[in-house]
Amino acid sequence: MVLPVNNPTKSYWIEAAESPLRDFRSTVDLPKETDVVIVGSGYTGATTAYWLHKYTANNGSTPPHMLMLEARDICGGATGRNGGQLRPHAYSRYPAWSSRFGADGAHTLIKHEMAHLPAFRDLLSEEGITEEVCFKLGETFDAAMTEEAWTRLKTAYEDMKNDHGENGDVIRDCRLIEDPIAAEEFTQMKGCLGAVVHPAGQVWPYKLIHALLRIVLNAGNLNLQAHTPVMNVSERDASGWITVKTSRGDVRTKAVVHATNRWASHLLPDFDNLIFAGRGSLAAIKAPEGFIKHTGAQHWDSVVNNYHVQIPAPYNTIIVGGARQLLVHDPRSYLRNDSEDKQFDGVPEFYQSWPASDIVGWKGEDPAELGKRVSEGGCWTGITSSSIDAFPFVGAVPDHTGHFVAAGFSGHGMPRILLSAAHITPLILQFLKITFTPPALVAPYPLLPGPFHATAERIKKLQKLDATEVFEKTVKADLESARKSFCNDARSRPRSDQA
Ligand SMILES: Cc1cc2nc3c(=O)[nH]c(=O)nc-3n(C[C@H](O)[C@H](O)[C@H](O)COP(=O)(O)OP(=O)(O)OC[C@H]3O[C@@H](n4cnc5c(N)ncnc54)[C@H](O)[C@@H]3O)c2cc1C
């Protein structure tokens, strides 16, 4: 049982956005009664509210009254602290997914992620917020920094090509750059041996969520409440009401959406053994305008990577995350770790050294200047929700009538959540007996792949797994990476060793 800490490190995305909705409360007091309480104001909560609005906007029925309760400031969780990459797993998970779900199952999962690119483009264009939320489509890369990484990336690509053919609809989107000189030129990553390239997007996630919430607030059926942690949610009583207990009083509601990510198990103990914390870190680095041509990631092995994106003018900062060469020496500092109120030792300096050591032709300072001081949002930590079977839990919560969930996106929510939220929306409206019409924006897309469904069978099976054993295995694998040479150069040794 754990709630979000109330003094997390400051994130550049939140501080630089200066949003008027940051501490917003629609009303001084909470309403006594509503149709739907959405717990959590991140990407999941906001897109669920948005779809509830869109599905009911044009069909003459009364839209549901929504109350969104957020423990922190609005969008103060993972969505306000992430990497900004809308980067589908276009091929890289193919071996793992095809061995679990077969070639067609893996294909369905990839198609779902890729569908988020046009779905984002069309939604943002329809709402006229593309520029406001700094959205761009383009190409991204996985850069192999070692032979080990190159073999792994190429094998994933080749496996997919072998199963689906040269012209398969997902493989057509991906390409290999095998010549190291061409790979270095494309990726701008020094010493890159080769790269796999595919379509992706980038966005300012916090601005996106605040824009969507503004749209739903303007439509008039959302009551939004910052700094209101939910302590407990009851089962549905005989009259059909669920009681939501908050630090500011109780609310009764007909339905509850748990959009609480890593913290889902606080209100739904069934998820105790299913969703865990993972602590990540990022920094914002000042850079010349348009310096980074493509979003991307560097890979040394399956554990050690960095990823980055550059925000457009007037901000221009590079957001870089990972720092695994350094962190991997102490896996317990990030695996199942909730210390979002603390920086990692030595990580701000690691990120400041990164542009000059890793980017071809870096024209900025060395060490690089942060976009803000460390304590003001220049470097921050954030909590990902790590699902025990690597897939999120989406749907009506089994055995808890009136409760719906979308959580456990495992550090990779951007190309998964928009359409997952569109999947639970009709379930909620059917439950409330409100008629609806799916908007044209979702019509072309597959909403939810099989492994995402929060079925009773899946939950029961996973509850029986030995989560400690899974954790210890991961710690062991990460410590194996820590022994490799790329984790033992001057910048990667733990600071305690350097004293
Ligand atoms: C460091 C980091 C980097 C990442 N980088 C990327 C990336 O580049 N690309 C990508 O695809 N994904 C990335 N992710 C993952 C992505 O950010 C998440 O999958 C996504 O933001 C999850 O959205 P969410 O709304 O489910 O969760 P959150 O944004 O965490 O929202 C949940 C909200 O619920 C609130 N809450 C929880 N419990 C309660 C309660 N009891 N009462 C009231 N409120 C409550 C929390 O305060 C929080 O605001 C990253 C995550 C992190 C932490």
XYZ file of C-alpha atoms and ligand atoms in Angstrom:
552
model
C 0.000 0.000 0.000
C 1.646 3.215 -1.093
C 0.584 6.724 -2.064
C 2.634 9.152 -4.185
C 5.224 11.040 -2.100
C 4.155 14.656 -1.789
C 7.549 16.315 -2.365
C 8.935 14.783 -5.591
C 11.994 16.257 -7.306
C 11.054 19.019 -9.754
C 10.694 18.114 -13.436
C 11.601 20.442 -16.311
C 8.383 19.542 -18.172
C 6.250 20.776 -15.261
C 8.296 23.802 -14.259
C 8.859 25.144 -17.797
C 5.217 24.691 -18.869
C 3.915 27.217 -16.285
C 0.356 25.912 -16.642
C -2.564 27.709 -14.991
C -4.090 24.285 -14.223
C -1.173 23.177 -12.067
C -2.934 23.465 -8.686
C -6.445 23.738 -10.105
C -9.582 23.018 -8.141
C -12.899 23.492 -9.964
C -14.769 24.051 -6.698
C -13.747 24.922 -3.155
C -15.478 21.815 -1.793
C -15.810 18.398 -3.363
C -19.231 17.515 -4.769
C -21.123 15.056 -2.548
C -22.152 12.890 -5.483
C -21.098 12.211 -9.086
C -21.355 9.626 -11.899
C -17.669 8.779 -12.322
C -14.670 9.442 -10.088
C -11.377 9.265 -11.975
C -8.497 8.793 -9.543
C -5.295 10.194 -11.082
C -4.791 13.119 -13.486
C -1.977 11.715 -15.665
C -2.211 10.507 -19.250
C -4.600 7.657 -18.328
C -6.979 9.779 -16.250
C -6.989 12.694 -18.688
C -7.532 10.608 -21.829
C -10.323 8.655 -20.113
C -12.043 11.956 -19.257
C -11.446 13.162 -22.805
C -12.951 10.021 -24.376
C -15.923 10.054 -21.964
C -16.548 13.577 -23.247
C -16.039 12.705 -26.931
C -18.103 9.498 -26.877
C -21.102 11.397 -25.484
C -20.668 14.836 -27.070
C -22.820 14.393 -30.158
C -25.540 11.863 -29.490
C -28.096 13.802 -27.463
C -27.602 11.821 -24.247
C -26.583 13.451 -20.992
C -22.799 13.106 -20.589
C -21.631 11.703 -17.252
C -20.616 14.051 -14.446
C -16.927 13.402 -13.815
C -14.819 14.158 -10.773
C -11.039 13.803 -11.141
C -9.088 13.513 -7.908
C -5.317 13.969 -7.942
C -3.002 13.441 -4.960
C -0.407 15.932 -6.272
C -0.549 18.898 -8.603
C -2.342 18.127 -11.873
C -0.319 15.607 -13.921
C 2.371 15.469 -11.251
C 3.076 11.714 -11.641
C 4.924 9.763 -14.341
C 3.317 11.709 -17.212
C 4.773 14.978 -15.948
C 8.195 13.439 -15.474
C 8.813 11.104 -18.432
C 10.987 11.033 -21.560
C 8.506 12.606 -24.001
C 9.002 9.820 -26.514
C 5.985 8.470 -28.386
C 8.084 5.590 -29.535
C 6.331 2.341 -30.386
C 8.114 -0.982 -29.948
C 8.061 -1.377 -33.730
C 10.266 -4.487 -33.838
C 12.523 -4.650 -30.745
C 10.160 -6.761 -28.605
C 9.325 -9.112 -31.472
C 11.333 -12.151 -30.233
C 9.910 -11.905 -26.687
C 6.351 -11.292 -27.856
C 6.298 -13.896 -30.639
C 7.646 -16.559 -28.284
C 4.815 -15.809 -25.837
C 1.924 -15.018 -28.190
C 2.991 -16.363 -31.599
C 3.764 -14.389 -34.770
C 0.215 -13.040 -35.086
C 0.003 -12.102 -31.404
C 3.259 -10.148 -31.627
C 2.026 -8.462 -34.803
C -1.191 -7.349 -33.034
C 0.784 -5.817 -30.171
C 3.043 -3.918 -32.579
C 0.102 -2.678 -34.678
C -1.590 -1.358 -31.530
C 1.474 0.682 -30.589
C 2.051 1.946 -34.140
C -1.616 3.008 -34.365
C -0.890 5.626 -31.715
C 1.083 7.694 -34.243
C -1.837 8.532 -36.571
C -4.234 8.535 -33.603
C -2.177 11.282 -31.908
C -1.744 13.213 -35.153
C -5.470 13.258 -35.885
C -6.631 14.016 -32.352
C -4.207 16.904 -31.884
C -5.033 18.295 -35.288
C -8.800 18.076 -34.654
C -8.380 19.895 -31.330
C -5.936 22.448 -32.816
C -3.265 21.781 -30.175
C -0.454 20.197 -32.219
C 1.966 23.086 -31.753
C 0.891 23.861 -28.209
C 1.912 20.376 -27.067
C 5.110 20.366 -29.195
C 4.002 17.280 -31.145
C 6.100 16.038 -34.046
C 6.167 12.851 -36.083
C 9.465 11.640 -37.484
C 11.899 8.780 -37.355
C 13.553 7.342 -34.281
C 16.520 5.009 -33.944
C 17.971 2.285 -31.779
C 21.724 2.788 -31.953
C 23.894 -0.236 -31.197
C 26.916 0.807 -29.126
C 28.363 -2.743 -28.839
C 28.413 -5.902 -30.943
C 26.192 -7.502 -28.288
C 23.533 -4.830 -28.767
C 23.839 -4.910 -32.564
C 23.287 -8.685 -32.631
C 20.218 -8.355 -30.401
C 18.642 -5.502 -32.392
C 19.351 -7.077 -35.781
C 18.008 -10.447 -34.608
C 14.725 -8.844 -33.543
C 14.408 -7.159 -36.935
C 15.330 -10.341 -38.848
C 12.951 -12.521 -36.797
C 10.079 -10.229 -37.643
C 11.053 -10.136 -41.317
C 11.304 -13.926 -41.447
C 7.834 -14.378 -39.945
C 6.001 -11.638 -41.804
C 7.921 -11.274 -45.074
C 9.853 -8.412 -46.604
C 6.663 -6.470 -47.292
C 4.774 -7.193 -44.087
C 2.944 -4.066 -42.951
C 5.044 -3.600 -39.815
C 8.452 -4.542 -41.225
C 7.937 -2.050 -44.062
C 8.090 0.712 -41.444
C 11.531 -0.380 -40.150
C 14.961 -0.260 -41.743
C 18.509 -1.238 -40.828
C 21.520 1.035 -41.224
C 24.360 -1.472 -41.294
C 27.227 0.807 -42.314
C 28.716 2.294 -39.103
C 29.591 5.606 -40.786
C 26.053 6.039 -42.114
C 24.653 4.928 -38.754
C 26.751 7.478 -36.879
C 25.728 10.203 -39.302
C 22.009 9.427 -38.934
C 21.956 8.887 -35.185
C 24.556 11.547 -34.239
C 25.774 8.988 -31.676
C 29.576 8.657 -31.448
C 30.866 5.115 -31.930
C 27.533 3.670 -33.019
C 28.032 0.359 -34.892
C 24.669 0.227 -36.639
C 21.071 1.285 -36.126
C 17.471 0.275 -36.644
C 15.202 3.136 -37.704
C 11.409 3.385 -37.575
C 8.597 5.974 -37.313
C 7.888 7.610 -33.948
C 6.614 10.804 -32.409
C 7.523 13.190 -29.650
C 5.340 15.338 -27.437
C 5.449 17.483 -24.280
C 3.382 15.048 -22.200
C 2.477 17.481 -19.418
C 1.294 20.141 -21.892
C -0.727 17.470 -23.728
C -2.540 16.429 -20.557
C -3.208 19.997 -19.465
C -4.572 20.843 -22.934
C -6.911 17.827 -22.938
C -8.139 18.624 -19.430
C -8.771 22.244 -20.442
C -10.898 20.987 -23.374
C -12.944 18.693 -21.117
C -13.277 21.384 -18.419
C -14.569 23.825 -21.050
C -17.188 21.260 -22.098
C -18.598 21.593 -18.579
C -18.887 18.097 -17.116
C -15.575 17.716 -15.325
C -14.782 18.769 -11.783
C -10.975 18.705 -11.386
C -9.336 18.651 -7.953
C -5.592 18.893 -7.312
C -3.963 17.904 -4.004
C -6.726 15.478 -3.053
C -5.364 11.999 -2.306
C -7.922 9.202 -2.274
C -7.392 7.096 0.820
C -9.959 4.368 0.263
C -12.662 3.282 -2.203
C -15.525 1.055 -1.076
C -17.270 -1.766 -2.875
C -20.592 -0.870 -4.518
C -23.408 -0.929 -1.953
C -26.934 -2.288 -2.377
C -28.176 1.083 -3.679
C -25.484 1.177 -6.366
C -23.154 3.717 -4.735
C -19.402 3.499 -4.219
C -17.913 5.690 -1.484
C -14.616 7.422 -2.231
C -12.796 8.633 0.893
C -10.420 11.537 0.430
C -8.369 13.826 2.641
C -11.098 16.445 2.003
C -14.215 14.368 2.677
C -16.243 11.580 1.078
C -17.883 11.458 -2.348
C -20.388 8.882 -3.548
C -20.214 7.768 -7.137
C -21.627 5.160 -9.488
C -18.271 4.231 -11.039
C -14.555 4.641 -10.299
C -11.688 4.670 -12.761
C -8.326 3.733 -11.228
C -5.879 5.763 -13.336
C -3.263 5.484 -10.628
C -0.396 3.767 -12.428
C 2.247 2.499 -9.942
C -0.020 3.375 -7.021
C -3.018 1.267 -8.172
C -2.644 -1.264 -5.366
C -3.214 1.322 -2.654
C -6.911 1.338 -3.543
C -7.029 -2.085 -5.216
C -5.020 -4.524 -3.050
C -5.606 -7.240 -5.692
C -2.772 -5.543 -7.611
C -0.261 -5.733 -4.745
C 1.750 -8.536 -6.326
C 1.187 -7.297 -9.868
C 2.390 -3.691 -10.173
C 5.662 -2.412 -8.699
C 7.713 0.767 -8.738
C 10.730 1.483 -10.906
C 12.635 4.742 -10.433
C 13.999 6.519 -13.503
C 15.863 9.766 -13.989
C 16.083 12.453 -16.648
C 17.738 15.789 -17.255
C 17.067 18.834 -19.430
C 20.135 20.125 -21.257
C 20.464 23.462 -23.049
C 21.255 22.939 -26.743
C 21.393 24.896 -29.991
C 18.019 24.989 -31.784
C 17.347 21.897 -33.918
C 20.640 20.248 -32.943
C 19.192 16.759 -32.487
C 17.721 15.502 -35.742
C 15.924 12.369 -34.501
C 14.715 11.014 -31.192
C 16.502 7.839 -30.242
C 18.136 5.461 -27.831
C 21.652 4.092 -27.395
C 21.991 0.447 -26.372
C 24.977 -1.327 -24.855
C 23.112 -4.484 -23.800
C 19.491 -5.302 -22.912
C 19.781 -3.406 -19.609
C 22.033 -0.433 -20.299
C 20.682 2.373 -22.460
C 20.157 6.122 -22.762
C 17.335 7.836 -24.657
C 16.810 11.421 -25.732
C 14.631 13.921 -27.552
C 15.026 17.628 -28.300
C 12.108 19.977 -27.637
C 11.409 22.554 -30.365
C 12.051 26.330 -30.071
C 11.778 28.408 -27.999
C 12.747 25.752 -25.435
C 15.372 23.784 -27.422
C 16.391 21.653 -24.449
C 17.418 18.039 -24.921
C 15.649 15.685 -22.521
C 17.941 12.743 -21.820
C 17.177 9.720 -19.663
C 18.743 6.401 -18.765
C 22.153 6.806 -17.103
C 22.104 3.058 -16.638
C 25.902 2.707 -17.000
C 26.103 4.420 -13.635
C 22.890 3.242 -11.939
C 23.327 -0.428 -12.704
C 25.976 -0.726 -9.991
C 23.175 -0.446 -7.436
C 19.970 -1.971 -8.935
C 18.076 -1.590 -5.650
C 18.363 2.176 -6.068
C 15.907 1.961 -8.992
C 14.163 -1.447 -9.003
C 11.113 -1.421 -6.698
C 12.227 1.931 -5.391
C 9.754 4.777 -4.698
C 12.205 7.523 -3.638
C 10.912 10.083 -6.101
C 11.832 12.803 -3.630
C 15.545 12.074 -4.120
C 18.088 12.487 -6.921
C 20.421 9.633 -7.811
C 23.963 10.237 -6.654
C 26.146 11.441 -9.533
C 23.406 11.369 -12.180
C 23.149 15.134 -12.879
C 26.918 15.163 -13.582
C 26.572 12.029 -15.746
C 23.962 13.754 -17.920
C 26.016 16.940 -18.109
C 28.963 14.953 -19.454
C 26.785 13.040 -21.946
C 26.476 15.505 -24.888
C 30.221 16.086 -25.300
C 31.091 12.419 -24.846
C 28.270 10.886 -26.907
C 26.928 13.315 -29.552
C 28.851 13.815 -32.793
C 29.870 17.466 -33.229
C 28.349 18.691 -29.950
C 28.425 22.471 -30.154
C 27.330 23.263 -26.639
C 29.262 23.520 -23.411
C 31.231 20.734 -21.736
C 29.974 19.899 -19.173
C 26.607 20.848 -20.633
C 24.442 23.492 -18.998
C 21.177 22.216 -17.550
C 17.905 23.835 -18.674
C 17.277 24.761 -15.045
C 19.195 24.285 -11.805
C 19.063 20.683 -10.538
C 16.752 21.653 -7.666
C 14.458 23.657 -10.023
C 13.774 20.978 -12.642
C 17.139 20.529 -14.400
C 17.348 16.880 -13.318
C 14.617 14.782 -11.770
C 13.426 11.308 -10.868
C 10.096 9.652 -11.720
C 8.290 6.439 -10.872
C 7.342 3.959 -13.558
C 4.803 1.214 -12.921
C 6.404 -2.126 -13.533
C 3.905 -4.910 -14.283
C 4.907 -8.415 -13.259
C 4.112 -9.831 -16.715
C 5.281 -6.672 -18.546
C 1.772 -5.766 -19.759
C -0.750 -3.281 -18.371
C -4.071 -4.167 -16.748
C -6.977 -2.581 -18.593
C -10.728 -3.102 -18.195
C -13.458 -3.624 -15.626
C -11.857 -4.830 -12.380
C -12.942 -8.442 -11.850
C -15.047 -8.968 -8.703
C -15.314 -5.207 -8.011
C -18.477 -3.995 -9.739
C -18.279 -0.388 -10.911
C -14.464 -0.251 -10.709
C -12.396 0.163 -13.895
C -8.621 0.173 -14.240
C -5.873 1.076 -16.687
C -2.497 0.810 -14.952
C 0.878 -0.911 -15.074
C 2.150 0.424 -18.408
C 5.709 -0.561 -17.460
C 7.633 2.590 -18.298
C 6.223 2.567 -21.809
C 2.810 4.209 -21.748
C 2.932 6.834 -24.498
C 2.156 4.471 -27.415
C -0.332 2.412 -25.368
C -2.561 4.577 -23.193
C -4.566 6.718 -25.635
C -6.277 3.701 -27.211
C -6.419 1.719 -23.934
C -8.417 4.604 -22.451
C -10.664 4.494 -25.512
C -11.232 0.798 -24.760
C -12.475 1.324 -21.187
C -14.667 4.325 -22.074
C -17.567 2.352 -23.630
C -17.351 -0.153 -20.763
C -17.880 2.685 -18.280
C -20.705 4.248 -20.323
C -22.481 0.901 -20.755
C -22.215 0.352 -17.011
C -23.747 3.802 -16.418
C -26.431 3.074 -19.056
C -25.468 6.189 -21.016
C -25.788 5.935 -24.795
C -22.704 6.856 -26.809
C -21.207 7.052 -30.265
C -17.530 6.165 -30.823
C -15.865 9.250 -32.335
C -14.327 9.011 -35.800
C -10.944 9.520 -34.114
C -10.916 5.974 -32.727
C -12.858 4.170 -35.449
C -9.862 3.027 -37.539
C -7.837 1.563 -34.684
C -7.522 -1.663 -32.711
C -8.271 -0.549 -29.133
C -6.834 -3.286 -26.945
C -4.561 -6.271 -27.562
C -5.304 -9.511 -25.670
C -2.402 -9.369 -23.161
C -3.660 -6.001 -21.807
C -7.037 -7.335 -20.616
C -7.450 -7.343 -16.827
C -9.171 -10.721 -16.699
C -9.840 -12.607 -13.467
C -7.864 -15.563 -14.810
C -4.756 -13.469 -15.559
C -4.888 -11.650 -12.223
C -5.319 -14.859 -10.209
C -2.482 -16.554 -12.064
C -0.093 -13.636 -11.533
C -0.997 -13.317 -7.852
C 0.515 -16.773 -7.361
C 3.915 -15.812 -8.844
C 6.833 -15.374 -6.483
C 7.459 -11.658 -7.006
C 10.571 -11.713 -4.801
C 12.140 -14.329 -7.035
C 11.357 -12.231 -10.132
C 12.911 -9.189 -8.430
C 16.091 -11.026 -7.387
C 16.555 -12.363 -10.934
C 16.350 -8.841 -12.325
C 18.823 -7.543 -9.736
C 21.211 -10.335 -10.706
C 20.926 -9.586 -14.435
C 21.545 -5.892 -13.838
C 24.612 -6.636 -11.692
C 25.969 -8.751 -14.546
C 25.736 -5.683 -16.764
C 27.536 -3.679 -14.075
C 30.618 -5.865 -14.547
C 30.902 -5.076 -18.282
C 33.520 -2.607 -19.504
C 31.021 0.036 -20.656
C 29.823 0.366 -17.054
C 33.320 0.839 -15.722
C 34.748 3.849 -17.533
C 35.453 7.018 -15.550
C 31.941 8.485 -15.844
C 30.166 5.215 -15.029
C 31.815 4.119 -11.789
C 29.702 4.849 -8.712
C 30.633 8.177 -7.103
C 31.556 6.360 -3.877
C 34.367 4.577 -5.800
C 35.666 7.878 -7.124
C 35.949 9.616 -3.764
C 11.325 8.602 -15.747
C 10.270 8.100 -16.691
C 10.494 8.128 -18.072
C 9.519 7.643 -18.935
N 9.704 7.783 -20.280
C 8.754 7.373 -21.132
C 8.887 7.571 -22.521
O 9.799 8.260 -22.993
N 7.955 7.018 -23.342
C 6.916 6.305 -22.851
O 6.142 5.751 -23.627
N 6.706 6.179 -21.541
C 7.596 6.690 -20.666
N 7.397 6.574 -19.332
C 6.159 5.933 -18.863
C 4.964 6.884 -18.985
O 5.297 8.135 -18.449
C 3.784 6.278 -18.238
O 3.478 5.006 -18.783
C 2.540 7.133 -18.298
O 2.819 8.487 -18.060
C 1.542 6.621 -17.276
O 0.441 7.493 -17.223
P -0.608 7.313 -16.060
O -1.595 8.380 -16.182
O -1.094 5.909 -16.050
O 0.242 7.478 -14.734
P 0.712 8.805 -13.969
O 1.099 9.875 -14.899
O 1.693 8.365 -12.947
O -0.619 9.280 -13.266
C -1.147 8.642 -12.128
C -1.612 9.742 -11.210
O -2.366 9.168 -10.152
C -2.120 9.927 -8.989
N -2.499 9.089 -7.855
C -2.006 7.873 -7.535
N -2.632 7.377 -6.447
C -3.553 8.297 -6.095
C -4.534 8.350 -5.063
N -4.697 7.361 -4.184
N -5.323 9.460 -4.977
C -5.198 10.477 -5.889
N -4.284 10.457 -6.882
C -3.483 9.378 -6.995
C -0.625 10.208 -9.071
O -0.248 11.296 -8.261
C -0.447 10.479 -10.555
O -0.521 11.850 -10.878
C 8.327 7.082 -18.420
C 8.084 7.097 -17.057
C 9.032 7.625 -16.191
C 8.735 7.681 -14.712
